[in-house]
CSV table of C-alpha atoms and ligand atoms in Angstrom, one decimal:
chain,number,residue,atom,x,y,z
G,1,MET,CA,38.5,100.9,109.3
G,2,ARG,CA,41.6,103.0,109.7
G,3,ALA,CA,41.8,102.3,113.4
G,4,ARG,CA,41.8,98.5,112.7
G,5,TRP,CA,44.7,98.4,110.3
G,6,ALA,CA,46.7,101.3,111.6
G,7,PRO,CA,48.5,99.2,114.2
G,8,TRP,CA,49.6,96.8,111.5
G,9,ALA,CA,50.8,99.7,109.3
G,10,LEU,CA,52.7,101.1,112.3
G,11,GLY,CA,54.2,97.7,113.1
G,12,ALA,CA,55.3,97.2,109.5
G,13,ALA,CA,56.8,100.7,109.4
G,14,VAL,CA,58.7,100.0,112.7
G,15,VAL,CA,60.0,96.7,111.2
G,16,LEU,CA,61.1,98.5,108.0
G,17,VAL,CA,62.8,101.3,109.8
G,18,GLY,CA,64.5,98.7,112.1
G,19,LEU,CA,65.7,96.7,109.1
G,20,TYR,CA,67.0,99.9,107.5
G,21,LEU,CA,68.9,101.0,110.6
G,22,SER,CA,70.2,97.5,111.2
G,23,VAL,CA,72.2,97.6,108.0
G,24,PHE,CA,74.2,100.5,109.4
G,25,PHE,CA,74.2,99.7,113.1
G,26,LEU,CA,74.0,95.9,113.3
G,27,PRO,CA,75.3,94.7,109.9
G,28,TYR,CA,76.9,91.5,111.3
G,29,PRO,CA,74.7,89.0,109.4
G,30,LEU,CA,75.9,90.5,106.1
G,31,PHE,CA,79.6,90.1,107.3
G,32,PRO,CA,79.9,86.6,108.8
G,33,HIS,CA,83.7,86.5,108.8
G,34,HIS,CA,85.2,88.1,111.9
G,35,ALA,CA,88.6,88.7,113.5
G,36,GLU,CA,90.3,91.0,116.0
G,37,PHE,CA,93.7,92.5,114.9
G,38,ALA,CA,95.8,95.3,116.4
G,39,GLY,CA,92.9,96.9,118.3
G,40,PHE,CA,90.5,96.7,115.3
G,41,SER,CA,87.4,94.5,115.0
G,42,VAL,CA,87.1,93.3,111.4
G,43,TYR,CA,84.1,91.9,109.7
G,44,SER,CA,84.0,90.7,106.1
G,45,ASP,CA,81.3,89.5,103.8
G,46,ARG,CA,83.7,86.8,102.5
G,47,GLU,CA,87.0,85.4,103.8
G,48,ILE,CA,89.0,88.2,105.4
G,49,PRO,CA,91.7,89.2,102.8
G,50,ALA,CA,95.1,87.6,103.2
G,51,GLY,CA,97.6,89.6,105.1
G,52,PHE,CA,95.0,91.8,106.8
G,53,GLU,CA,96.7,91.5,110.1
G,54,LEU,CA,99.7,93.5,108.6
G,55,VAL,CA,97.3,96.0,107.1
G,56,LEU,CA,95.8,96.7,110.6
G,57,ASP,CA,99.2,96.8,112.3
G,58,ASP,CA,100.2,99.5,109.8
G,59,ALA,CA,96.9,101.3,110.3
G,60,ARG,CA,97.4,101.3,114.0
G,61,GLY,CA,100.8,102.9,113.6
G,62,ARG,CA,99.3,105.6,111.4
G,63,VAL,CA,96.4,106.3,113.8
G,64,GLU,CA,98.6,106.6,116.9
G,65,ALA,CA,100.9,109.1,115.1
G,66,MET,CA,98.0,111.5,114.4
G,67,GLU,CA,97.9,114.9,116.2
G,68,LEU,CA,94.3,114.4,117.2
G,69,TYR,CA,94.8,110.8,118.5
G,70,ARG,CA,93.3,110.6,122.0
G,71,GLY,CA,93.1,106.8,122.4
G,72,ALA,CA,89.5,106.6,121.1
G,73,LYS,CA,88.2,103.2,120.3
G,74,ASN,CA,88.7,102.4,116.6
G,75,PRO,CA,85.7,102.0,114.3
G,76,ARG,CA,84.6,98.5,113.5
G,77,ILE,CA,85.9,97.7,110.0
G,78,PHE,CA,83.4,96.1,107.6
G,79,VAL,CA,85.2,94.8,104.5
G,80,CYS,CA,83.0,94.6,101.4
G,81,ARG,CA,84.7,92.2,99.1
G,82,SER,CA,81.5,92.3,97.0
G,83,GLN,CA,81.1,95.6,95.3
G,84,ARG,CA,77.4,95.0,95.0
G,85,LEU,CA,77.1,94.9,98.7
G,86,PHE,CA,79.1,98.1,99.1
G,87,VAL,CA,77.0,99.9,96.5
G,88,PHE,CA,73.8,98.7,98.2
G,89,ILE,CA,74.9,100.1,101.6
G,90,ASN,CA,75.9,103.4,99.9
G,91,LYS,CA,72.5,103.7,98.2
G,92,LEU,CA,70.7,103.0,101.4
G,93,ALA,CA,72.7,105.8,103.0
G,94,GLY,CA,71.5,108.1,100.2
G,95,LYS,CA,74.9,108.3,98.4
G,96,ARG,CA,74.8,108.3,94.6
G,97,HIS,CA,78.6,107.6,94.2
G,98,ALA,CA,80.3,104.8,96.1
G,99,GLY,CA,84.0,105.6,96.8
G,100,GLN,CA,86.5,103.8,99.0
G,101,ALA,CA,84.6,103.9,102.2
G,102,LEU,CA,81.4,104.9,104.0
G,103,VAL,CA,81.4,105.7,107.7
G,104,ILE,CA,78.4,105.7,110.0
G,105,SER,CA,79.9,107.7,112.8
G,106,ALA,CA,77.0,107.4,115.2
G,107,ALA,CA,77.5,103.6,115.1
G,108,ASN,CA,81.3,103.8,114.9
G,109,ASN,CA,81.0,101.5,111.9
G,110,ALA,CA,83.2,101.9,108.8
G,111,PHE,CA,82.4,100.1,105.5
G,112,PHE,CA,85.2,99.7,102.9
G,113,SER,CA,85.1,98.7,99.3
G,114,GLU,CA,87.8,96.3,98.2
G,115,GLU,CA,87.1,97.3,94.6
G,116,GLY,CA,87.1,101.0,95.4
G,117,ILE,CA,90.5,100.8,97.1
G,118,GLU,CA,92.1,98.6,94.4
G,119,ALA,CA,90.6,100.6,91.5
G,120,ILE,CA,92.1,103.9,92.6
G,121,GLY,CA,95.5,102.2,93.0
G,122,ARG,CA,95.3,100.5,89.6
G,123,ARG,CA,94.5,103.7,87.7
G,124,ASN,CA,97.2,105.6,89.5
G,125,GLY,CA,99.8,102.8,89.2
G,126,GLY,CA,100.2,102.7,93.0
G,127,ARG,CA,101.5,106.3,93.0
G,128,PRO,CA,102.1,108.7,94.6
G,129,LEU,CA,103.3,106.7,97.6
G,130,HIS,CA,101.7,107.7,100.9
G,131,SER,CA,98.6,109.1,99.4
G,132,ARG,CA,95.0,108.0,98.9
G,133,LEU,CA,95.8,107.4,95.2
G,134,GLN,CA,98.2,104.5,96.2
G,135,GLY,CA,95.3,102.1,96.7
G,136,SER,CA,96.4,101.2,100.3
G,137,TRP,CA,94.1,99.6,102.7
G,138,SER,CA,95.9,100.9,105.8
G,139,ALA,CA,95.8,104.4,104.4
G,140,ALA,CA,92.1,104.2,103.6
G,141,ILE,CA,91.3,103.0,107.1
G,142,ALA,CA,93.5,105.6,108.7
G,143,HIS,CA,91.9,108.3,106.5
G,144,GLU,CA,88.4,107.4,107.9
G,145,VAL,CA,89.8,107.3,111.5
G,146,ALA,CA,91.3,110.8,110.9
G,147,HIS,CA,87.8,112.1,110.0
G,148,LEU,CA,86.4,110.5,113.1
G,149,GLN,CA,89.1,112.1,115.3
G,150,MET,CA,88.0,115.5,114.1
G,151,VAL,CA,84.5,115.0,115.6
G,152,PRO,CA,85.5,115.3,119.3
G,153,ALA,CA,87.6,118.4,118.4
G,154,ILE,CA,85.0,120.3,116.4
G,155,GLY,CA,81.7,118.3,116.6
G,156,ALA,CA,80.0,116.3,113.9
G,157,LEU,CA,78.4,119.3,112.3
G,158,GLY,CA,81.7,121.2,112.4
G,159,GLU,CA,83.5,118.4,110.7
G,160,ARG,CA,80.8,118.2,107.9
G,161,GLY,CA,80.9,122.0,107.6
G,162,LEU,CA,84.6,122.2,106.8
G,163,PRO,CA,85.5,123.0,103.3
G,164,PRO,CA,86.5,119.7,101.5
G,165,TRP,CA,90.0,120.8,100.9
G,166,LYS,CA,90.5,121.1,104.6
G,167,SER,CA,88.7,118.0,105.8
G,168,GLU,CA,89.9,115.7,103.0
G,169,GLY,CA,93.3,117.3,102.8
G,170,TYR,CA,93.8,117.0,106.6
G,171,ALA,CA,92.5,113.4,106.7
G,172,ASP,CA,94.9,112.4,103.9
G,173,PHE,CA,97.8,114.2,105.5
G,174,ALA,CA,97.1,112.7,108.9
G,175,ALA,CA,96.6,109.2,107.5
G,176,ASN,CA,99.9,109.2,105.7
G,177,LEU,CA,102.0,111.1,108.3
G,178,ALA,CA,103.6,108.0,109.9
G,179,ALA,CA,104.3,106.3,106.5
G,180,ALA,CA,105.9,109.5,105.1
G,181,ALA,CA,108.0,110.0,108.3
G,182,ALA,CA,109.3,106.4,108.0
G,183,ASP,CA,110.3,106.9,104.3
G,184,PRO,CA,113.9,108.3,104.0
G,185,ASN,CA,113.2,109.3,100.4
G,186,TYR,CA,110.1,111.4,101.3
G,187,ASP,CA,110.3,114.9,100.0
G,188,LEU,CA,107.4,117.4,100.0
G,189,GLY,CA,109.0,119.5,97.3
G,190,GLU,CA,109.1,116.6,95.0
G,191,ARG,CA,105.4,115.9,95.7
G,192,VAL,CA,104.5,119.5,94.8
G,193,GLY,CA,106.5,119.1,91.5
G,194,LEU,CA,104.6,115.9,90.8
G,195,LEU,CA,101.3,117.7,91.4
G,196,LEU,CA,102.2,120.5,89.1
G,197,ASP,CA,103.4,118.3,86.2
G,198,ASP,CA,100.5,117.6,83.9
G,199,ARG,CA,102.2,114.5,82.5
G,200,ASN,CA,101.4,112.8,85.8
G,201,TRP,CA,97.7,113.4,85.5
G,202,GLN,CA,96.7,111.9,82.2
G,203,PRO,CA,93.8,109.4,81.8
G,204,PRO,CA,93.0,106.9,83.3
G,205,VAL,CA,94.0,109.2,86.2
G,206,THR,CA,91.0,111.5,86.9
G,207,SER,CA,90.5,115.1,87.9
G,208,PHE,CA,89.2,113.7,91.2
G,209,ASP,CA,92.6,112.1,91.9
G,210,ARG,CA,94.5,115.3,91.1
G,211,ARG,CA,92.2,117.5,93.2
G,212,HIS,CA,92.5,115.2,96.2
G,213,PHE,CA,96.2,115.1,95.9
G,214,ARG,CA,96.3,118.9,95.7
G,215,TRP,CA,94.3,119.1,98.9
G,216,HIS,CA,96.6,116.7,100.6
G,217,VAL,CA,99.8,118.5,99.6
G,218,LEU,CA,98.3,121.9,100.5
G,219,VAL,CA,97.5,120.8,104.0
G,220,GLU,CA,100.9,119.1,104.3
G,221,TYR,CA,102.6,122.4,103.2
G,222,LEU,CA,100.6,124.4,105.8
G,223,CYS,CA,101.3,121.9,108.6
G,224,ASP,CA,104.9,120.9,107.8
G,225,VAL,CA,106.4,124.1,106.3
G,226,ARG,CA,104.3,126.8,107.9
G,227,GLY,CA,103.9,124.9,111.2
G,228,LEU,CA,100.1,125.0,111.5
G,229,ASP,CA,98.2,122.5,113.6
G,230,PHE,CA,94.6,121.3,113.1
G,231,ALA,CA,93.1,124.2,115.2
G,232,ASP,CA,95.1,126.8,113.2
G,233,LEU,CA,93.9,125.2,109.9
G,234,LEU,CA,90.3,125.8,110.8
G,235,ASP,CA,90.7,129.6,110.7
G,236,ASP,CA,88.6,131.1,107.9
G,237,ASP,CA,91.6,133.3,107.0
G,238,ILE,CA,93.4,130.2,105.8
G,239,THR,CA,92.0,130.0,102.2
G,240,GLN,CA,92.8,127.5,99.5
G,241,ASP,CA,93.9,130.2,97.0
G,242,ASP,CA,96.3,131.9,99.5
G,243,ALA,CA,97.8,128.5,100.5
G,244,TRP,CA,98.2,127.6,96.8
G,245,ASP,CA,100.0,130.9,96.0
G,246,GLU,CA,102.3,130.5,99.0
G,247,MET,CA,103.1,126.9,98.3
G,248,THR,CA,103.9,127.4,94.7
G,249,ALA,CA,106.1,130.4,95.6
G,250,TRP,CA,107.9,128.2,98.2
G,251,TYR,CA,108.3,125.5,95.5
G,252,SER,CA,109.8,128.0,93.0
G,253,ALA,CA,112.2,129.3,95.6
G,254,LEU,CA,113.3,125.7,96.4
G,255,ARG,CA,114.0,125.0,92.7
G,256,GLN,CA,116.3,128.1,92.5
G,257,GLU,CA,118.4,127.0,95.4
I,301,ZN,ZN1,87.5,111.6,103.4
């Protein structure tokens, strides 16, 4: 009996696994709108958002300014304008919380949530500029590319094994480097001040937001002021507590000048 239906069961299992994997590797039927912009292939579940060409031009500038940029092919961008679709893909991937993006690095596919990106910008009032809290599409895309750029440098397991303050802080720092450099009013000291001032972090802004901004600013301090590069940052001797003490001391000295 078992021998007679086993091939059917096996066939059904293969089809199910195939369907499951196709959501991550061949999601095209779910994203029928397609365009090529600035070296990015974009797929969207609904009409591609207006002005997306400018978003990707900006994203390209951010990506090419990164320390770890080696000319790798950009991930395919899948725009989820439907939050239900984005949540569905996250659940299939085993994620309980859906944020701004989900990257399947083995497929070089990156899924983005329109609602996720806009919601973080809304609750933070579009500030601080040049951070993940701004709610910027190009920064969100560049952030994911920055994570992918770490993989050839330290391997997929190495990237996943980094403490979050280093991997997320570095990805945010790298994603916003070009935008910060192009802004004549950009000032790291001011950003540390903004981070330290509790008045900037009242609800609806969340502890998640402040924590991520802290990671970003810490890595920026280490790279810009202390002159560390990505390889230096990996050193286990570089701890979040030490970096925090140094950065806040640096900030206090700045204010006394
Ligand atoms: Zn990240």
